[in-house]
Amino acid sequence: MKYTKYFTVLIFFFASLACAVDEECKRYLDGKKFLELSNLYATGFRIKQYDTFKLIDFKNSDGVVTRSIILADSSLSLNGECKHVLNITVPVRRIVSISTTHIPVLDMLGELGTVVGFSNLHFVYNDHLRELYLKNK
């Protein structure tokens, strides 16, 4: 899948910023066809592929959707129906890592070049990221 590495990064960084799909947005999305992407190993979320965007729904332990994120190739206009849902343009080009625990994942994905900020250099033990920081990149 084209955006697999971006899904992982987005889930870490943006899950706390999203809110659930409200009734107006739900009515708008109900009229659209989608494909639910299979998720064999992870729990707590589902991904729906629409024609021009993906919708990630995060569920609580009871299976109730509590937050949602829309991933779109460009700035997607949903005619204002989904104004309370976080809309993210993919691929993500710039990231601020608030927690240094995200840095090894970004390094593994080969995306350290997207990090434009982090909480504290004192706690960063990744040599490659320290080099980028010292070179002002």
XYZ file of C-alpha atoms in Angstrom:
137
model
C 0.000 0.000 0.000
C 1.304 3.397 -1.010
C 0.793 5.222 2.311
C 1.535 2.421 4.819
C 4.432 4.179 6.530
C 2.446 7.403 6.769
C -0.478 5.661 8.480
C 1.840 4.507 11.263
C 3.293 7.961 11.784
C -0.073 9.684 11.602
C -1.646 7.398 14.147
C 1.082 8.266 16.666
C 1.013 12.004 16.135
C -2.562 12.943 15.348
C -4.829 10.557 17.237
C -5.031 12.885 20.200
C -5.997 15.866 18.017
C -8.966 14.294 16.287
C -12.608 14.200 17.301
C -15.414 11.814 16.402
C -17.454 12.113 13.233
C -20.527 14.178 14.066
C -24.041 13.473 12.772
C -23.803 15.932 9.871
C -20.577 14.357 8.638
C -21.959 10.855 9.206
C -24.971 11.625 6.978
C -22.653 12.956 4.281
C -20.383 9.895 4.413
C -23.276 7.415 4.505
C -24.131 8.367 0.933
C -20.649 7.495 -0.333
C -19.249 4.096 -1.289
C -16.187 2.863 0.576
C -13.971 -0.166 0.970
C -13.082 -1.181 4.534
C -9.397 -2.078 4.545
C -8.520 -5.311 6.325
C -6.696 -5.031 9.596
C -5.493 -8.433 10.777
C -3.282 -7.622 13.744
C -4.062 -4.216 15.217
C -7.169 -3.365 17.180
C -8.744 -0.113 18.236
C -9.179 1.451 14.806
C -10.577 0.849 11.322
C -9.697 2.348 7.951
C -12.284 3.100 5.275
C -11.072 3.861 1.724
C -13.349 6.279 -0.148
C -12.775 7.490 -3.721
C -10.697 10.551 -2.816
C -9.727 10.035 0.828
C -9.299 7.583 3.701
C -11.133 7.806 7.019
C -9.495 6.345 10.129
C -11.862 5.742 13.042
C -10.365 5.170 16.505
C -12.421 3.061 18.917
C -12.418 2.857 22.699
C -12.364 -0.436 24.601
C -16.135 -0.800 24.099
C -15.757 -0.568 20.311
C -17.345 2.894 20.108
C -15.705 5.329 17.664
C -14.340 8.250 19.669
C -12.070 10.020 17.152
C -11.651 10.173 13.387
C -9.052 11.438 10.929
C -9.393 12.072 7.193
C -6.301 11.445 5.038
C -6.426 13.054 1.598
C -3.944 13.516 -1.252
C -4.654 17.236 -1.356
C -6.711 19.655 0.648
C -10.056 17.939 0.416
C -13.245 19.909 0.617
C -16.130 17.987 2.149
C -18.438 20.965 1.687
C -18.146 21.833 5.387
C -19.964 18.665 6.477
C -16.937 17.236 8.276
C -15.466 20.426 9.700
C -14.840 18.856 13.138
C -12.798 15.952 11.766
C -9.045 16.433 11.495
C -8.102 16.592 7.793
C -4.478 15.681 7.012
C -2.837 16.035 3.613
C -0.672 13.029 2.737
C 2.113 12.385 2.272
C 3.184 14.182 5.424
C 6.222 16.310 4.707
C 7.008 17.846 8.124
C 6.676 16.379 11.623
C 7.299 17.672 15.132
C 8.012 14.809 17.528
C 6.849 15.725 21.003
C 7.975 12.390 22.408
C 11.421 10.981 21.677
C 9.892 7.481 21.602
C 8.626 8.251 18.083
C 12.121 8.887 16.723
C 13.200 5.204 16.379
C 10.025 4.471 14.384
C 10.679 7.422 12.078
C 14.289 6.263 11.678
C 13.150 2.724 10.859
C 10.781 4.124 8.215
C 13.578 6.264 6.764
C 11.679 9.473 7.533
C 14.014 11.341 9.899
C 14.317 14.059 7.257
C 10.672 14.983 7.909
C 11.354 15.858 11.566
C 11.468 19.641 11.893
C 11.282 19.774 15.678
C 11.387 17.709 18.841
C 11.038 18.262 22.543
C 14.632 18.227 23.800
C 17.961 17.305 22.184
C 19.255 16.152 25.568
C 16.996 13.069 25.393
C 17.618 12.238 21.707
C 19.994 9.295 21.398
C 19.714 8.851 17.636
C 23.062 9.822 16.089
C 21.590 10.523 12.647
C 18.993 12.946 14.044
C 21.650 14.676 16.174
C 23.752 15.169 13.014
C 20.773 16.652 11.166
C 20.131 18.979 14.104
C 23.738 20.148 14.281
C 23.681 20.863 10.516
C 20.468 22.918 10.990
C 18.434 20.590 8.783
